Tab-separated table of C-alpha atoms in Angstrom:
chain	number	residue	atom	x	y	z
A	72	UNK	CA	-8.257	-30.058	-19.466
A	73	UNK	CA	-7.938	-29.004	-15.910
A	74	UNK	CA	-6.599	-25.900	-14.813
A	75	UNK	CA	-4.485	-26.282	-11.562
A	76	UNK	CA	-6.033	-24.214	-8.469
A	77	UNK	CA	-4.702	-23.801	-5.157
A	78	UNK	CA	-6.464	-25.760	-2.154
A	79	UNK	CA	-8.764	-23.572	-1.047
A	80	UNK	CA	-7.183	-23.743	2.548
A	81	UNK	CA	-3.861	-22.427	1.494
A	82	UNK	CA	-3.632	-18.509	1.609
A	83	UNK	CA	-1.108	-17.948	-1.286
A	84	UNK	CA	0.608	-14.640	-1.823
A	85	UNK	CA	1.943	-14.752	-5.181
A	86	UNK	CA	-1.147	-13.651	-7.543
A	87	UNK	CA	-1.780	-10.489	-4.579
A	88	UNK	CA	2.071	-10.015	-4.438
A	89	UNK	CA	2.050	-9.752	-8.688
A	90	UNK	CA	-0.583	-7.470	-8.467
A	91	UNK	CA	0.914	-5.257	-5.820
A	92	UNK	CA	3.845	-4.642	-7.456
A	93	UNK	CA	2.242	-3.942	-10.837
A	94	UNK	CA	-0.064	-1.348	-9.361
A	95	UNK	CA	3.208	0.224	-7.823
A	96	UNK	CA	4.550	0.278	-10.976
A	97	UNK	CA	2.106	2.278	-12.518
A	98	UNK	CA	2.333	4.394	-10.127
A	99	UNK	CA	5.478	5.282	-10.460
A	100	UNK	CA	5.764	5.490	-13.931
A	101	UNK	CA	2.868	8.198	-13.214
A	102	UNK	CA	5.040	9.945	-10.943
A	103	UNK	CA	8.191	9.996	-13.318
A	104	UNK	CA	5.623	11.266	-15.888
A	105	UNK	CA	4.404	14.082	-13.541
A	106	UNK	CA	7.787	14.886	-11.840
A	107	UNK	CA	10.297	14.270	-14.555
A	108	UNK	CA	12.084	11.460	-11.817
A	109	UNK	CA	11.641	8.424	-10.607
A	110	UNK	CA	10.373	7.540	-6.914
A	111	UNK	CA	13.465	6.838	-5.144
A	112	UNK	CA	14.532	4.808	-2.305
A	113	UNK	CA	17.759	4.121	0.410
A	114	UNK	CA	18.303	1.473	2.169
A	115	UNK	CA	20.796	1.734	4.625
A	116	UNK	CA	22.674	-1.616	6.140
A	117	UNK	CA	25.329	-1.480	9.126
A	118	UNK	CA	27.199	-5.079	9.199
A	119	UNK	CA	26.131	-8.779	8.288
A	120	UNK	CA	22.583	-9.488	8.881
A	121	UNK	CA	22.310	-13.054	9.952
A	122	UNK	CA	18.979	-13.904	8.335
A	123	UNK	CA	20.195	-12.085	4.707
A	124	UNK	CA	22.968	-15.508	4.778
A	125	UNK	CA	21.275	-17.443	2.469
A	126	UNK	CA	20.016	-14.573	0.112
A	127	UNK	CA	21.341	-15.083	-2.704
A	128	UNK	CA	20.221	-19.054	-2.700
A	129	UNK	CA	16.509	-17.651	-2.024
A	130	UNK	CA	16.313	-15.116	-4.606
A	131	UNK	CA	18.191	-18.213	-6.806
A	132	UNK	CA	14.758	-20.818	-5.961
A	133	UNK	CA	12.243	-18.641	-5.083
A	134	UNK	CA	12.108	-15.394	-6.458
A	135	UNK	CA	13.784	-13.254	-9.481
A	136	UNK	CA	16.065	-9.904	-9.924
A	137	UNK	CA	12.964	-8.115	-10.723
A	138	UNK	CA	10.334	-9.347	-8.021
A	139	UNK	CA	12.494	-9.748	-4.387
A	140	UNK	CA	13.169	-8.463	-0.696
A	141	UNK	CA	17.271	-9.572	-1.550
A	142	UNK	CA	17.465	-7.588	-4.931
A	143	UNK	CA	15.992	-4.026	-4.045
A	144	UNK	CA	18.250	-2.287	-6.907
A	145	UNK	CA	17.213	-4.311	-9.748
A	146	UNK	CA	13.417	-4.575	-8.165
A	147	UNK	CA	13.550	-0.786	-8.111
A	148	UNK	CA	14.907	-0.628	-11.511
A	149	UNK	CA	12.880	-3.322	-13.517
A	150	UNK	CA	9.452	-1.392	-11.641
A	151	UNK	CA	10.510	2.061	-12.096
A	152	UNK	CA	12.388	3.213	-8.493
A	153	UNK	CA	15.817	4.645	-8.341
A	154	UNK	CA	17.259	2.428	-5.300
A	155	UNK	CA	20.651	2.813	-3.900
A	156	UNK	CA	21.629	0.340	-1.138
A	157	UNK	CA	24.601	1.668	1.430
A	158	UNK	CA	26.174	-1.066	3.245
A	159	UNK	CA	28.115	0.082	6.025
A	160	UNK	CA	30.892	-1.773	7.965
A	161	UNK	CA	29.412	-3.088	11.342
A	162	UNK	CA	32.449	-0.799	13.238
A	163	UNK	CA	30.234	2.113	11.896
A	164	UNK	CA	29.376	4.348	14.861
A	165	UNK	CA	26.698	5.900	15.965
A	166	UNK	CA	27.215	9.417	14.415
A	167	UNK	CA	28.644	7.802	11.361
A	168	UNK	CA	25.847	6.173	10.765
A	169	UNK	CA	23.373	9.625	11.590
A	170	UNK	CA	25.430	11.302	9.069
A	171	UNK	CA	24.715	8.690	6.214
A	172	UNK	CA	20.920	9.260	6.743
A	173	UNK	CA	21.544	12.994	6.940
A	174	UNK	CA	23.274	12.629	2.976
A	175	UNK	CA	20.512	10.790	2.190
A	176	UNK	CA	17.758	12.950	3.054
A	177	UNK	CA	16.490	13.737	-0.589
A	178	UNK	CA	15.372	10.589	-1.102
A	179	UNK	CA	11.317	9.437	-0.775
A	180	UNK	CA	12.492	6.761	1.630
A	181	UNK	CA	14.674	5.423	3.721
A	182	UNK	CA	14.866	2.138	5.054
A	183	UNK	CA	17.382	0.991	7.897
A	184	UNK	CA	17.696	-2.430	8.463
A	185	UNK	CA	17.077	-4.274	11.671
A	186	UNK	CA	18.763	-5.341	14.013
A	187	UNK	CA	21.710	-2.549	14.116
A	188	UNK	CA	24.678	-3.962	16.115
A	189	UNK	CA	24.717	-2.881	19.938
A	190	UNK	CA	27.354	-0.257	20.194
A	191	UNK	CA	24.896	2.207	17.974
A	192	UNK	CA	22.510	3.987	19.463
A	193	UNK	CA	19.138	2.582	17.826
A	194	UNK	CA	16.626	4.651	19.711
A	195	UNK	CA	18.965	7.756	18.520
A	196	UNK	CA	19.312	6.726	14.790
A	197	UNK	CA	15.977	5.203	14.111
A	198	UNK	CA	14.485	8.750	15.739
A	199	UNK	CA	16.612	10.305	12.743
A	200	UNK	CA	14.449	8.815	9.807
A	201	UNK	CA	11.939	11.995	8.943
A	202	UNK	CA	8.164	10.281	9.539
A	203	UNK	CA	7.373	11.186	6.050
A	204	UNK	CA	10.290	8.895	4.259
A	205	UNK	CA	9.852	6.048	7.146
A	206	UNK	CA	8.767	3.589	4.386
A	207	UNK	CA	9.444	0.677	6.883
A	208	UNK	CA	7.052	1.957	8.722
A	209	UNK	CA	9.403	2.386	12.518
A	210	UNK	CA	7.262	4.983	13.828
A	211	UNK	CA	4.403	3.461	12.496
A	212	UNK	CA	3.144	2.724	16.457
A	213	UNK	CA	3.805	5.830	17.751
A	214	UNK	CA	2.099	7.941	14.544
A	215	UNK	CA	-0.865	5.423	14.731
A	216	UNK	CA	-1.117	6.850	18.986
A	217	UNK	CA	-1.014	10.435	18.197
A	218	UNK	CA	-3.982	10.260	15.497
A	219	UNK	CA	-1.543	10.533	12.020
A	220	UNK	CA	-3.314	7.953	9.939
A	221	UNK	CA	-0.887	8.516	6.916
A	222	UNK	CA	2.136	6.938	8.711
A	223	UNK	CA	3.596	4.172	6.510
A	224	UNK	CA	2.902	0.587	7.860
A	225	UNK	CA	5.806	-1.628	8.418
A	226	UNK	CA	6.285	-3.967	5.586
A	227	UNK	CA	6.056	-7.620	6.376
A	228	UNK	CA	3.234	-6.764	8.628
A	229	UNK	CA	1.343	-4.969	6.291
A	230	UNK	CA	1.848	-7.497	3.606
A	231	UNK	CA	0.358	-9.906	6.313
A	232	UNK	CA	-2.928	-8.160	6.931
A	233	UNK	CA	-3.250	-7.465	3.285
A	234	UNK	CA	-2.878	-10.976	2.550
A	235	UNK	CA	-5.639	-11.479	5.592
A	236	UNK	CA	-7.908	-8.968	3.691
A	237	UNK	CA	-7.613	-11.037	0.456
A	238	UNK	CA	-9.177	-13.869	1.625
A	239	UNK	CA	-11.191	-13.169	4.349
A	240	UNK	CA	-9.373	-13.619	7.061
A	241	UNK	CA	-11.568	-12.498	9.968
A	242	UNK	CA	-10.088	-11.213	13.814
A	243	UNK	CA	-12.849	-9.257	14.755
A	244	UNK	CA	-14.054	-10.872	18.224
A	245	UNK	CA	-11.176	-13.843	17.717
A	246	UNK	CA	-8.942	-14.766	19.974
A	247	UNK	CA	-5.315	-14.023	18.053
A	248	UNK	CA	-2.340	-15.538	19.096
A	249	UNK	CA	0.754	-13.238	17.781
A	250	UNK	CA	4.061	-15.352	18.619
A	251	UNK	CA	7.063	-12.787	18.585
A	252	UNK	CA	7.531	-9.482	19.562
A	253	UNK	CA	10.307	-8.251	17.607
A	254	UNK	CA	9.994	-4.443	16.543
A	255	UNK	CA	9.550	-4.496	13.161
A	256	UNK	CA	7.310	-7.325	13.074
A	257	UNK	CA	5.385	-8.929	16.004
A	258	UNK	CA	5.016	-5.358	18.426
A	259	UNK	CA	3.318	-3.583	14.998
A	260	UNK	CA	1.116	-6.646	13.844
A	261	UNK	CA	-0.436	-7.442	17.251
A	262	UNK	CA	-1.147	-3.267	17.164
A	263	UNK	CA	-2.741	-3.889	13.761
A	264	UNK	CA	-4.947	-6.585	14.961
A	265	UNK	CA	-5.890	-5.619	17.559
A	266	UNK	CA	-7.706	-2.288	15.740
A	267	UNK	CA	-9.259	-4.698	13.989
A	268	UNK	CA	-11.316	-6.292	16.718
A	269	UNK	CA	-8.735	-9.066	17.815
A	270	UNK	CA	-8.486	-10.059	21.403
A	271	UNK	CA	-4.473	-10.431	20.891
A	272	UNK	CA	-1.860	-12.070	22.760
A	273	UNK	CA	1.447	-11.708	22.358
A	274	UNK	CA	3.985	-14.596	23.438
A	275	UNK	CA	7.564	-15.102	22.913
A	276	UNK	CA	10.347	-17.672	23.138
A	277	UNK	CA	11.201	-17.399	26.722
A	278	UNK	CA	7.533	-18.559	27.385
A	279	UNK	CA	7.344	-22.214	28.764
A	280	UNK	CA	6.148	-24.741	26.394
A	281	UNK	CA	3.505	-25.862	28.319
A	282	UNK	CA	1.855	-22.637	28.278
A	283	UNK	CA	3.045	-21.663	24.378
A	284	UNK	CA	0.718	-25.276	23.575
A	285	UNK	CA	-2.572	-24.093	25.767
A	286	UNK	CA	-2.447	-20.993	23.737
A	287	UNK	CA	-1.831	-22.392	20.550
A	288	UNK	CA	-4.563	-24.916	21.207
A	289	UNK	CA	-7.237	-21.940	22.287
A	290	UNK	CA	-6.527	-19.467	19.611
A	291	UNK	CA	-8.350	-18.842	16.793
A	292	UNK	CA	-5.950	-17.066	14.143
A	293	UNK	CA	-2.466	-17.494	15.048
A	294	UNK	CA	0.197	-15.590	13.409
A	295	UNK	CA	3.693	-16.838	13.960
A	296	UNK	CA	6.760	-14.395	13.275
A	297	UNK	CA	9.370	-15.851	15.907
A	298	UNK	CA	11.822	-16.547	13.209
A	299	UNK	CA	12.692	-20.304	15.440
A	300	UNK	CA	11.732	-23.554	13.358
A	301	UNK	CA	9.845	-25.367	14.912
A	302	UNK	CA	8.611	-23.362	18.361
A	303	UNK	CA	4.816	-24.294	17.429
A	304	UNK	CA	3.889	-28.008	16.850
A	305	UNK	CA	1.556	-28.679	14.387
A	306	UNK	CA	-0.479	-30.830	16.430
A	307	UNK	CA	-1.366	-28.168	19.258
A	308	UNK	CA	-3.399	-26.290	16.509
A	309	UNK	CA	-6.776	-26.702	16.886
A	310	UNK	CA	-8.689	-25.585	13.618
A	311	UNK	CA	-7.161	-22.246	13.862
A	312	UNK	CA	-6.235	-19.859	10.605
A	313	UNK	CA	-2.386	-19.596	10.890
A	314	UNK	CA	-0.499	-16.670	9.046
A	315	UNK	CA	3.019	-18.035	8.576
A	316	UNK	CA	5.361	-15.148	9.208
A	317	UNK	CA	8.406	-16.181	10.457
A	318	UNK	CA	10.937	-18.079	8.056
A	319	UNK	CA	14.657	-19.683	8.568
A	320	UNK	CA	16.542	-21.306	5.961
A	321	UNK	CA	18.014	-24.902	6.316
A	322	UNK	CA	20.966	-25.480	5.234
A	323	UNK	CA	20.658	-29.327	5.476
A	324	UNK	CA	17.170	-29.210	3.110
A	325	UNK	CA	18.066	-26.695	0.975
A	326	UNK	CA	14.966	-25.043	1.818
A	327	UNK	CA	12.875	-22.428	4.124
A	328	UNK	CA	10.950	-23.416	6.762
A	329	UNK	CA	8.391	-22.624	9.147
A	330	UNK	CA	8.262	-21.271	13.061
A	331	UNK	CA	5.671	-24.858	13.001
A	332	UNK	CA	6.748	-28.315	13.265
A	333	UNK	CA	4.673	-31.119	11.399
A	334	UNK	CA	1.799	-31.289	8.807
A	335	UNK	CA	0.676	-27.773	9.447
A	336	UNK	CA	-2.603	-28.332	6.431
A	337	UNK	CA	-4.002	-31.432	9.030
A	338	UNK	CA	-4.458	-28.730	11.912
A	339	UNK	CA	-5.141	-25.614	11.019
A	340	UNK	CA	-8.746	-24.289	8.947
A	341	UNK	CA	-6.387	-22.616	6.788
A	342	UNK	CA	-3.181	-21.311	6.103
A	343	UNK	CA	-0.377	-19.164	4.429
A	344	UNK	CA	2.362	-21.295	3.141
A	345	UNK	CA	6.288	-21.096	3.397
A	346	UNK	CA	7.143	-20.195	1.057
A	347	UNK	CA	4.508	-18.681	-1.034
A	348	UNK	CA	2.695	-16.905	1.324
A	349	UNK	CA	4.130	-13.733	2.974
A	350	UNK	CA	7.768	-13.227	1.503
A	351	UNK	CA	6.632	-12.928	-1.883
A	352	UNK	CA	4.601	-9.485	-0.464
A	353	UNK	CA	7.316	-8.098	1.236
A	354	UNK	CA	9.193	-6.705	-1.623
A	355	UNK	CA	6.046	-5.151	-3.350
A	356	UNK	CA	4.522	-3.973	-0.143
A	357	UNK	CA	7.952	-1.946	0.794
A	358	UNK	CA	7.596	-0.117	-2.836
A	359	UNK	CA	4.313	0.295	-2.653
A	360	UNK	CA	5.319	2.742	0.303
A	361	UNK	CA	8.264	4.352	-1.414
A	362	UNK	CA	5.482	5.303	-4.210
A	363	UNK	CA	2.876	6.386	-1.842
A	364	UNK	CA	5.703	8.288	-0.024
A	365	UNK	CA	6.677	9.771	-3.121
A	366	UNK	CA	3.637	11.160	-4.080
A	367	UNK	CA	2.434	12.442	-0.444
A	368	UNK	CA	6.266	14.538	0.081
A	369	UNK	CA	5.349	16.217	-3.833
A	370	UNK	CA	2.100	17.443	-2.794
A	371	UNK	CA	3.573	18.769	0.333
A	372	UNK	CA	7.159	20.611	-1.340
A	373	UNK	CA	7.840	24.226	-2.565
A	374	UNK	CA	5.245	26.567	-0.284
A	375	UNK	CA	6.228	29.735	-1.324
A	376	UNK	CA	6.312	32.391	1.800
A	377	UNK	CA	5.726	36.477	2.035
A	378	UNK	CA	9.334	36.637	2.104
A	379	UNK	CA	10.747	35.231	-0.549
A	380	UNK	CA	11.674	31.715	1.597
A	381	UNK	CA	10.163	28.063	0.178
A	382	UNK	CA	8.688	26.240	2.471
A	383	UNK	CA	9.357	22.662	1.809
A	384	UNK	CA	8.423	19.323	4.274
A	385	UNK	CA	11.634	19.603	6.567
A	386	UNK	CA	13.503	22.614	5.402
A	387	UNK	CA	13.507	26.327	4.619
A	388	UNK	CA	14.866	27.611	1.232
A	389	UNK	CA	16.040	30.728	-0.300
A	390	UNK	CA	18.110	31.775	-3.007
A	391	UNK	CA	20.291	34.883	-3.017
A	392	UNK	CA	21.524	36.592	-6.187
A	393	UNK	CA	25.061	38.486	-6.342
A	394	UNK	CA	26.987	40.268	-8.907
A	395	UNK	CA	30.119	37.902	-8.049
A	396	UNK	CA	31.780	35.826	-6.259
A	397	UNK	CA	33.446	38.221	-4.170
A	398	UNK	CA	30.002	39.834	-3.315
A	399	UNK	CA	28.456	35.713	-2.261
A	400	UNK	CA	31.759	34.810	-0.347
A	401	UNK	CA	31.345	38.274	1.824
A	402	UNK	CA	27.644	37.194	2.144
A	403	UNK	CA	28.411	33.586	2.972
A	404	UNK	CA	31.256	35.052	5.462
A	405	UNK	CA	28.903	37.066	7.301
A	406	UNK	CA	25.835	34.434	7.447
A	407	UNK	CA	28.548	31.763	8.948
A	408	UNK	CA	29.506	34.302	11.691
A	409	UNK	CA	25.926	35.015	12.444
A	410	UNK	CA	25.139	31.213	12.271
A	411	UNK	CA	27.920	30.845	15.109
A	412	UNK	CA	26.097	33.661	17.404
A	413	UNK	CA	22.804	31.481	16.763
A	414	UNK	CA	24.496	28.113	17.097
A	415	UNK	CA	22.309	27.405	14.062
A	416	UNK	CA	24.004	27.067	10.614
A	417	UNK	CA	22.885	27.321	6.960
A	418	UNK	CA	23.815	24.768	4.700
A	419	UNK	CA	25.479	26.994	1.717
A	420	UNK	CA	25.269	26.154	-2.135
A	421	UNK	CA	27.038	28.651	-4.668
A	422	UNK	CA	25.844	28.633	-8.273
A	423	UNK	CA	27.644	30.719	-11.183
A	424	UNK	CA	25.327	31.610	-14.072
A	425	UNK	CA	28.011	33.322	-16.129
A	426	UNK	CA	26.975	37.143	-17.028
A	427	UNK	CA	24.146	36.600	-14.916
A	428	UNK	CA	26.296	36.439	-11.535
A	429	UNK	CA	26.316	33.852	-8.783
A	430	UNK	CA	23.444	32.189	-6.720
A	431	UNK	CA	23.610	31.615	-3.348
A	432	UNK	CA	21.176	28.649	-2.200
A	433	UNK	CA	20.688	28.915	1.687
A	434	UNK	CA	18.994	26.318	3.372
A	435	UNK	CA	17.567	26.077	7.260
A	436	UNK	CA	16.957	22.901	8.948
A	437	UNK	CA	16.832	21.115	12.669
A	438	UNK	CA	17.487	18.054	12.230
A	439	UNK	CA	17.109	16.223	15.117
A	440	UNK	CA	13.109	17.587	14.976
A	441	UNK	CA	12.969	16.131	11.736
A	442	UNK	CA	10.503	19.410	10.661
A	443	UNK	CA	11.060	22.848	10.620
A	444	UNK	CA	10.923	24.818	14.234
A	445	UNK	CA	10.730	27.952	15.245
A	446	UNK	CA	14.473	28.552	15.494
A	447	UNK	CA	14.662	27.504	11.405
A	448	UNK	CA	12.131	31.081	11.216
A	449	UNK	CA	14.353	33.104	13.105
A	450	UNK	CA	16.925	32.312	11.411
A	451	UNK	CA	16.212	32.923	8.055
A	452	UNK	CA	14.663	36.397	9.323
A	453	UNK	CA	18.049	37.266	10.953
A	454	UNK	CA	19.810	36.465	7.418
A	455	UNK	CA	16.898	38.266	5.687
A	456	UNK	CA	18.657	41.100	7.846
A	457	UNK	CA	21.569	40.598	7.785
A	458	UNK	CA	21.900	40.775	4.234
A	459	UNK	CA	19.118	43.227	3.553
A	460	UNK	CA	17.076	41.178	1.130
């Protein structure tokens, strides 16, 4: 008998996607082995996002509970991730919202959906999300400009090129068409490609059809990520390898489709299907981060300094011992009042260990720096003073 096989012009994601996720499994499982916890992840998600509508009915036909982008708890869980998603009421302000990604700051990484409604501050909030938990890869650009090569792609774009890597999909002297520029997926793929040799051009939906088809027609990889069924006909494709991206659900057909019109397979060389192509990465690709995140924030945690303060990624640590809690309230007391000469406060934990008296945890961090400055070392000095320890 004959086993089925794909045409050898489709670029299907599924067997890359299974494998993905299995090798971030086993990593994980690793890192629970190694760290006694599991890799853990936030997503954070202010109002109704317009294209999560038909979620459910995708996961329902395409996907499964343990294997999707719209069921990142029980993904996390059935792979080995501790995943809590925060949904947020689209009222939620703009320091409302900072303050949700400051409680979730012990997590490996954080993921804030896109688009946030207008009244937040994006630029602000976004800026928030420490570069080594930005598992959806926001600052990816920026890292990528200042020579960090660790920075965490962003995930549907990532899952693209790795799906381009799988089967050979060359850009190296090509002309690449890129059509859509949002932030999270068309500005950070056309930066991809184009370190990969591409000549890329970017185009959008306010450019005029006319011009849309005489790029279409002279391109030579074209990947579309509009999110508009329908902007690219299938007949202005001429031979052209064509990365389908961009996805809508109809309502009418019960069924995704495409950002191009018409019998896509008679145009193009080859191509990624919808579905089947990309969206079965995206989910594995975003934990393959988390994992990778994981691991890279471990090797990086608990410097121990001449002093007696940890050095971890983001945050200065000490622990103070007391005879009581008399002795750690008068010590708190006098750190808050020194905090409010600084204009720099510790965060505070008290710990009673019975006969063995009470710990107090002090911790230093600027948060809008995301790292630890200089003003994190003075302070702990002035409360190494203060207290005379």
């Amino acid at each position: 008998p004959h086993v089925w096989q794909p045409p050898k012009n489709l670029l299907h994601g599924n067997i890359l996607a299974r494998q993905t996720l299995q090798d971030a499994k086993g990593s994980a499982n690793s890192f629970e082995q190694t760290h006694g916890r599991k890799p853990s992840l936030a997503v954070v998600t202010v109002g109704d996002l317009k294209r999560y509508t038909h979620g459910e009915r995708r996961l329902q036909i395409y996907s499964d509970s343990s294997n999707s982008w719209f069921s990142k708890t029980s993904t996390g869980e059935a792979n080995g991730f501790d995943v809590q998603e925060i949904n947020l009421h689209a009222s939620t302000t703009t320091d409302e919202l900072l303050s949700q990604l400051y409680a979730v700051r012990n997590v490996d990484g954080i993921q804030l959906m896109w688009p946030l409604p207008n009244h937040i501050d994006s630029a602000k909030v976004f800026s928030a999300i420490d570069v080594a938990k930005d598992v959806d890869g926001i600052h990816y650009i920026g890292q990528c400009e200042i020579g960090n090569k660790g920075a965490y792609p962003p995930v549907t774009p990532a899952a693209a090129i790795a799906l381009m890597e799988e089967f050979d999909v060359e850009v190296e002297g090509k002309r690449v068409l890129v059509v859509g520029r949002s932030p999270i997926v068309g500005s950070p793929i056309a930066h991809m490609l184009r370190e990969k040799g591409g000549a890329v051009t970017v185009v959008h939906s306010q450019v005029k059809e006319e011009t849309l088809k005489q790029l279409v027609g002279e391109a030579q990889v074209i990947v579309t990520c509009a999110g508009l069924p329908g902007v690219i006909k299938a007949e202005w494709i001429k031979g052209a390898e064509v990365i389908n991206i961009g996805t809508t659900f109809d309502d009418e057909i019960d069924s995704l489709v495409s950002d191009v019109d018409g019998d896509i397979a008679k145009y193009a060389s080859r191509y990624s299907p919808v579905p089947g192509g990309i969206g079965p990465l995206s989910a594995p690709t975003l934990f393959k981060n988390v994992v990778q995140a994981a691991w890279d924030q471990m090797s990086t945690t608990g410097v121990a300094l001449d002093n007696g303060w940890e050095r971890q990624p983001d945050r200065l640590r000490k622990t103070y011992t007391f005879n009581s809690y008399t002795e750690a309230l008068e010590a708190a007391k006098k750190v808050d009042e020194l905090s409010i000469t600084m204009d720099h406060h510790a965060n505070m934990t008290f710990t009673h260990k019975c006969v063995d008296g009470v710990d107090l945890e002090m911790e230093f961090f600027t948060f809008e720096a995301k790292r630890i400055t200089q003003k994190d070392y003075d302070a702990a000095h002035a409360v190494d003073v203060l207290l005379g320890m």
